[in-house]
Every structure is written in C-alpha cells, then in structure tokens.
XYZ file of C-alpha atoms in Angstrom:
383
model
C -10.396 26.525 10.121
C -13.207 26.188 7.646
C -14.871 22.832 7.251
C -15.094 21.752 3.632
C -18.376 20.588 2.201
C -18.753 17.656 -0.094
C -18.396 18.429 -3.744
C -21.017 17.530 -6.296
C -19.150 15.556 -8.894
C -20.281 14.745 -12.467
C -21.389 11.161 -13.143
C -18.659 8.630 -13.906
C -17.314 8.383 -17.389
C -17.320 4.797 -18.618
C -14.376 3.501 -20.659
C -15.810 1.791 -23.686
C -13.671 -1.152 -24.675
C -16.142 -2.594 -27.166
C -15.215 -3.116 -30.762
C -11.474 -3.183 -29.984
C -11.065 -5.739 -32.692
C -13.024 -5.746 -35.927
C -13.886 -9.054 -37.472
C -12.091 -9.624 -40.695
C -14.852 -11.421 -42.526
C -16.025 -14.974 -42.592
C -13.688 -17.673 -43.797
C -13.976 -21.396 -43.848
C -15.867 -22.995 -40.974
C -12.795 -24.836 -39.724
C -10.969 -21.462 -39.314
C -13.738 -19.686 -37.426
C -13.020 -21.202 -34.020
C -9.352 -20.262 -34.228
C -10.283 -16.697 -35.165
C -12.725 -16.502 -32.230
C -10.039 -17.774 -29.866
C -7.531 -15.228 -31.181
C -10.086 -12.433 -30.824
C -10.871 -13.433 -27.234
C -7.196 -13.606 -26.331
C -6.474 -10.188 -27.849
C -9.521 -8.629 -26.172
C -8.353 -9.960 -22.807
C -4.911 -8.489 -23.388
C -6.441 -5.159 -24.368
C -8.576 -5.136 -21.225
C -5.590 -5.877 -18.986
C -3.712 -2.877 -20.319
C -6.687 -0.590 -20.659
C -5.895 1.143 -17.374
C -2.490 2.002 -18.793
C -3.593 3.229 -22.177
C -7.157 4.503 -21.772
C -8.354 8.085 -22.076
C -5.156 10.115 -22.273
C -7.085 13.274 -21.379
C -7.496 11.977 -17.819
C -4.665 12.251 -15.301
C -3.164 9.070 -13.857
C -3.571 8.477 -10.127
C -1.548 5.711 -8.450
C -2.952 4.188 -5.262
C -0.995 2.051 -2.803
C -1.196 1.290 0.926
C 0.485 -0.556 3.774
C -2.145 -3.128 4.656
C -2.551 -5.029 1.412
C -4.479 -4.809 -1.803
C -7.652 -6.282 -0.267
C -7.898 -3.857 2.660
C -11.141 -1.929 2.913
C -9.475 1.473 3.045
C -7.817 0.950 -0.336
C -10.798 -0.765 -1.945
C -13.277 1.956 -0.972
C -10.859 4.709 -1.995
C -10.293 3.174 -5.440
C -14.019 2.623 -5.938
C -14.685 6.279 -5.178
C -11.930 7.542 -7.498
C -13.135 5.295 -10.312
C -16.703 6.423 -9.703
C -15.772 10.058 -10.267
C -14.808 9.226 -13.831
C -12.132 11.932 -13.752
C -8.957 9.860 -13.423
C -7.180 6.810 -14.780
C -6.856 4.865 -11.536
C -3.942 2.451 -11.136
C -3.152 0.338 -8.086
C 0.117 -1.232 -6.970
C -0.142 -2.527 -3.406
C 1.332 -5.255 -1.200
C -0.074 -8.756 -1.384
C -0.209 -8.913 2.437
C -0.061 -6.572 5.421
C 3.131 -4.474 5.425
C 1.776 -1.680 7.587
C 4.797 -1.488 9.925
C 7.494 -2.115 7.323
C 8.708 1.484 7.321
C 10.780 2.601 4.357
C 12.194 -0.853 3.621
C 13.003 -2.172 0.154
C 13.352 -5.807 -0.898
C 16.900 -6.452 -2.124
C 18.681 -9.632 -3.199
C 15.304 -11.345 -3.501
C 12.777 -11.613 -6.319
C 9.298 -10.237 -5.763
C 6.219 -11.527 -7.561
C 3.622 -9.299 -9.214
C 0.105 -10.574 -9.895
C -2.789 -8.783 -11.508
C -5.555 -7.987 -9.014
C -9.248 -7.564 -9.719
C -10.550 -4.105 -8.816
C -13.356 -2.954 -11.097
C -12.507 0.081 -13.188
C -8.820 0.151 -12.228
C -5.633 -1.510 -13.408
C -4.358 -3.193 -10.273
C -1.389 -5.316 -9.224
C -0.489 -6.985 -5.937
C 3.179 -7.342 -5.040
C 4.958 -9.704 -2.654
C 6.968 -6.833 -1.241
C 6.709 -3.703 0.864
C 4.781 -0.523 0.165
C 8.018 1.155 -0.900
C 8.674 -1.749 -3.296
C 5.240 -1.138 -4.818
C 5.750 2.594 -5.350
C 9.326 2.203 -6.582
C 8.305 -0.507 -9.060
C 5.249 1.409 -10.274
C 7.264 4.582 -10.902
C 10.143 2.724 -12.588
C 8.319 2.253 -15.906
C 8.797 -1.509 -15.744
C 5.186 -2.310 -14.795
C 2.893 0.397 -16.186
C 3.078 1.998 -19.617
C 2.856 5.560 -18.288
C 6.027 7.287 -17.164
C 4.685 9.300 -14.236
C 1.335 9.624 -12.431
C -0.023 13.019 -11.509
C -0.493 11.976 -7.883
C 0.305 9.029 -5.600
C -2.164 8.309 -2.788
C -1.089 5.946 -0.018
C -3.983 4.670 2.116
C -6.431 4.558 3.649
C -4.586 3.020 6.599
C -6.277 1.398 9.602
C -4.791 3.315 12.533
C -3.137 6.658 13.154
C 0.308 7.498 11.757
C 0.888 10.534 13.963
C 4.118 11.492 15.659
C 6.922 8.950 15.718
C 4.661 6.384 14.071
C 5.551 8.118 10.813
C 8.998 6.541 10.954
C 7.833 2.918 10.809
C 4.509 3.428 9.031
C 4.195 1.686 5.671
C 1.477 4.056 4.457
C 3.671 7.098 5.228
C 6.636 5.412 3.511
C 4.614 4.967 0.322
C 3.964 8.704 0.089
C 7.551 9.486 1.050
C 8.950 7.237 -1.700
C 6.783 9.036 -4.257
C 8.099 12.404 -3.061
C 11.697 11.149 -3.278
C 10.930 10.122 -6.872
C 9.585 13.585 -7.686
C 5.867 12.756 -7.665
C 3.350 14.666 -5.480
C 1.749 12.433 -2.877
C -0.719 12.107 -0.025
C -0.925 9.578 2.776
C -4.274 8.981 4.473
C -4.907 7.225 7.795
C -8.059 6.607 9.832
C -7.711 6.777 13.623
C -9.206 3.313 14.053
C -10.195 2.236 17.566
C -11.008 -1.394 18.159
C -13.989 -0.860 20.438
C -15.490 2.080 18.555
C -14.727 1.804 14.851
C -16.622 -0.122 12.208
C -16.033 -0.976 8.574
C -18.391 1.716 7.286
C -16.034 4.316 8.769
C -13.690 3.674 5.844
C -16.386 4.810 3.399
C -16.909 7.942 5.476
C -13.138 8.504 5.559
C -13.075 8.345 1.769
C -15.942 10.827 1.530
C -14.228 13.442 3.702
C -10.899 12.919 1.894
C -12.165 13.382 -1.656
C -12.400 17.209 -1.623
C -8.740 17.507 -0.615
C -7.682 14.848 -3.144
C -9.594 16.637 -5.873
C -8.098 19.989 -4.909
C -4.583 18.508 -4.885
C -5.001 17.081 -8.384
C -6.408 20.355 -9.683
C -3.555 22.410 -8.250
C -0.851 19.963 -9.302
C -2.023 20.494 -12.888
C -1.902 24.261 -12.294
C 1.606 23.956 -10.843
C 0.681 25.493 -7.488
C 0.777 22.391 -5.267
C 3.753 22.353 -2.816
C 6.647 20.414 -4.373
C 8.968 19.828 -1.433
C 6.701 17.851 0.883
C 3.866 15.377 0.921
C 0.721 15.712 3.017
C -0.150 13.300 5.813
C -3.920 13.309 6.311
C -5.167 11.916 9.642
C -8.910 11.297 9.876
C -10.613 11.138 13.313
C -12.273 8.012 14.644
C -15.735 9.267 13.667
C -15.170 10.729 10.188
C -18.722 12.011 9.790
C -18.455 14.000 13.014
C -15.175 15.712 12.070
C -14.756 19.388 12.908
C -13.072 20.228 9.631
C -9.518 20.288 8.313
C -6.700 21.667 10.423
C -3.115 22.401 9.401
C -0.853 20.647 11.927
C 2.775 19.874 12.744
C 4.340 16.482 13.353
C 4.486 15.729 17.053
C 6.983 13.666 19.034
C 4.243 11.444 20.418
C 4.567 7.652 20.206
C 2.914 4.562 21.632
C 4.923 2.606 24.167
C 6.505 -0.526 22.642
C 5.925 -3.548 24.858
C 7.784 -6.802 24.129
C 6.059 -9.848 25.599
C 7.841 -13.158 26.125
C 5.912 -15.991 24.457
C 6.178 -19.642 25.452
C 7.160 -22.066 22.680
C 3.946 -24.045 23.105
C 2.023 -20.800 22.507
C 3.950 -20.181 19.310
C 3.025 -23.256 17.238
C 4.866 -22.112 14.153
C 8.188 -21.684 15.929
C 9.276 -25.342 16.347
C 8.313 -26.066 12.758
C 9.905 -22.996 11.222
C 12.326 -23.731 8.425
C 13.427 -21.487 5.596
C 12.284 -22.463 2.112
C 15.806 -22.995 0.858
C 16.742 -25.110 3.865
C 13.609 -27.234 3.538
C 14.211 -27.735 -0.191
C 17.827 -28.650 0.499
C 16.824 -31.324 2.983
C 14.334 -32.764 0.519
C 16.980 -32.856 -2.215
C 19.419 -34.493 0.179
C 16.889 -37.166 1.098
C 16.147 -37.798 -2.571
C 19.885 -38.185 -3.153
C 20.185 -40.715 -0.343
C 17.185 -42.668 -1.603
C 18.583 -42.708 -5.142
C 21.989 -43.887 -3.898
C 20.403 -46.609 -1.821
C 18.240 -47.775 -4.724
C 21.229 -47.847 -7.084
C 23.297 -49.803 -4.570
C 20.515 -52.317 -4.110
C 20.381 -52.925 -7.841
C 24.154 -53.395 -7.958
C 24.230 -55.531 -4.809
C 26.864 -53.293 -3.194
C 27.064 -51.079 -0.142
C 25.918 -47.532 -0.914
C 28.663 -44.937 -1.116
C 28.503 -41.837 1.003
C 27.611 -38.915 -1.253
C 28.984 -35.906 0.575
C 27.997 -33.428 -2.136
C 24.344 -34.382 -1.927
C 24.423 -34.669 1.852
C 25.696 -31.106 2.138
C 22.958 -29.473 0.035
C 20.968 -27.332 2.464
C 21.341 -29.851 5.268
C 20.655 -28.335 8.661
C 22.975 -29.008 11.539
C 21.485 -30.020 14.840
C 21.003 -26.967 17.002
C 20.382 -27.569 20.686
C 20.618 -23.918 21.661
C 17.711 -22.605 23.693
C 15.365 -20.347 21.758
C 13.284 -17.535 23.144
C 10.201 -16.040 21.507
C 8.861 -12.500 21.809
C 5.907 -10.560 20.418
C 5.709 -6.775 20.085
C 2.618 -4.826 21.086
C 2.104 -1.083 21.314
C 0.391 0.409 24.351
C -1.295 3.798 24.167
C 0.000 6.124 26.825
C -1.552 9.259 28.241
C -1.250 12.164 25.883
C -0.406 15.366 27.668
C -2.407 18.485 26.894
C -0.090 20.455 24.666
C 0.085 22.543 21.497
C -3.251 22.335 19.669
C -1.400 22.507 16.341
C 0.292 19.115 16.845
C -1.075 16.258 14.759
C -2.278 13.893 17.504
C -3.811 16.753 19.505
C -5.877 18.020 16.576
C -6.872 14.454 15.694
C -7.988 13.747 19.258
C -10.041 16.936 19.215
C -11.991 15.683 16.193
C -10.215 17.561 13.388
C -8.841 16.105 10.166
C -5.147 16.777 10.735
C -3.180 17.741 7.612
C 0.583 17.695 8.197
C 3.198 18.697 5.592
C 6.048 16.177 5.755
C 9.451 16.661 4.149
C 12.111 14.061 3.408
C 14.490 16.133 5.521
C 14.392 15.675 9.285
C 13.316 19.279 9.801
C 10.706 21.031 7.692
C 12.337 24.145 6.279
C 10.539 27.413 6.896
C 9.944 28.067 3.184
C 8.417 24.602 2.782
C 6.185 25.192 5.792
C 5.129 28.571 4.405
C 4.354 27.211 0.923
C 2.396 24.240 2.277
C 0.562 26.405 4.834
C -0.425 28.877 2.123
C -1.782 26.153 -0.140
C -3.665 24.297 2.595
C -5.136 27.520 3.992
C -6.361 28.426 0.496
C -8.007 25.048 0.061
C -9.612 25.065 3.494
C -11.026 28.530 2.911
C -13.114 27.188 0.038
C -10.755 26.602 -2.865
C -11.555 22.880 -3.031
C -15.169 23.596 -3.849
C -14.447 25.449 -7.068
C-alpha cells in the first residue's frame, strides 16, 4: 500500500462575529446601561449559536468519542479540524468516560446537556453514552442543522480491533451515525501504557487528517461508500507508521478477567445508595421530625405517619454482598492473515476496516469500500 503524505492546507478561516448588533443611537443616560446589557446578552447568544449558523458554504462535521469531551484525542482532533478553516466543527460528546458502553442508549431517564468550551467549535457535553450523543445531535433537537456531512468518533485511547468493536463506545458512535444515514469514521490509537505518551494523540491526528479530508471531499462528490463506516486503527507510534492498509475485522479479543474485590478495598460499596433512595430517606426523616415537633407543640404522642415512612425507605438487607472488577488481559496473538485488523496494526500499519451494520460485510459493500480506499491510498487524498 502507498503511504500518504501530509497535505499542505490553506490557513484557517476566522469566523468574524464582530458587529453582530449595531448600536441604535444614543438615548438618555439612564437607558444606556440597559442597552449595553441587552447588547451583551444578545452577543453572547449569537456566539453560542455561531457554530450552528456560521458560514453556510462550509460543510458541518460532528465529532464525538467514547472517553469524554475533555479527552486529549477529541480535543486535539477538534483543534486540528478548526485550524484547517474548512469545516463548521460541532461536538457532542459524553460528560465522562463511556468507552466500553457499546451501543447502549439511555431510556426512561433524563440526560443533561451542557455547553462545553472548545475554541472555534460549538460543543456540548452530555450525561449519557456515545450513542446518546450521536442520536441527540442528529435528531435536530440540539443543533440547528439537519444533517452533518460527516461524523467522526474518536480519537479513542486503545485499540478497537476484533471483538472489541462490539463493546467499544467509539465504534458505536460511528455505527449510530451510519444507522441514521450519515457517513462516519471511527478512529482509535493503539495506546500502550508503558510506551505511549500524550503527544502521540497529536501525531495520530496528523496521520488521520488526509483520510478525513479525502472522505469529506468524496462524500460531497457522492463517491464515498454509503453502506459502511470506516474503522481507523492507528499504531502505537503514529509517526513511524508504514502507511494505510485495507483490512478485515478479525475475531481477536482480549481475555476478560473478573477479580474478586474485598469490601474493605471497595470503599464506595458499603456507602452506595441510589439517589432516589437517599432522597426518600431524607424526606422520611424530615416527616418524622415534623411530626415529632408538631406533637410536642400539642403535648400529645406523635402519630405514626405510614405514608411518609414508606417514601423511599430502605429495608434492612443482611444478605452477603460480593464485589468484582473486570480487567482485560492481552493474550498471545497468533501469526495469521496479514489483512486482519490487529495483525496489520501490530505490524505498524494504519488499519482501515470497512464495517457494516450487518453481521457480515456483503461482497458488494467490500468491493465498493475497497475501491474507494485503494483510490485514496494511491494518492487521491493529496489532490
């Protein structure tokens, strides 16, 4: 395969939000402060929606991930996309780490959305899963646009090869976009605790940009594969990569290892109590205190208030509890087909795997994706 060189991109285009509001002339001195306050408030509102309504000539790119809005992989990726000045960059990512949440949605609960500060992008953090973030963003309820040109999920800390695709949050984000009819990429860095460092995320972004740029170009041309998303796996040393390689999903997986944990090594366990249960107990105690205070004022014995007593009260539970923690152990990877994702990744290639929502990639999907990727890797991304 041909290794792609870095593109030379034009300098960033800066969105000019100045002079959004024109002053309407001077009035009485006592009205000036109110007008200034109104102008400030309106300018703030305009800035918060600028990412939704700025230069309509630029395509919208939605970025999410599995590890949270503050993770370095996402932050560096967004900074690079904003710096190109070619896209309207929007972010909708989990508030906290949801990297192993798989394709789970939050139902029968309310999630909270808060605006996040990422320079040059309109960003929100969500108290839900990666799939929640993508589903919400594409619903039209959060952003003013109806559909982004591309969804990018990543950059994840750790490989998503093989069976890890099934419980990976970063893979699920790209899959949810595909289910919703939006082209998508997932990007993961093969992070190794003893070898990797934070600067590797910047290098991972740099080697990913040519493929991202090519995808956006060909989506606009209508020649990007429509029936799959691309899983991009970046080797541990991104700068030393041997180039892009078209791969197939393997059956490889880490070995799950459940470890028994003593209660005294799990400090949060004895004190765990659901929010509703804790609130119920507090309300019950308030009810008892109020009843006692009222009885004292009346000089009578307090009545038993069964309705208040029953609100969220927890019954004594003397059942023995056991605690476990899951860890994944890397097992020996057998020498096998060089076209499998983990094999190519281990050999230093950037593995690019077409992934369908069906369990088996149909031959026509494989052919279409292979044709596109081969064209890009042969130099199409540098045009």
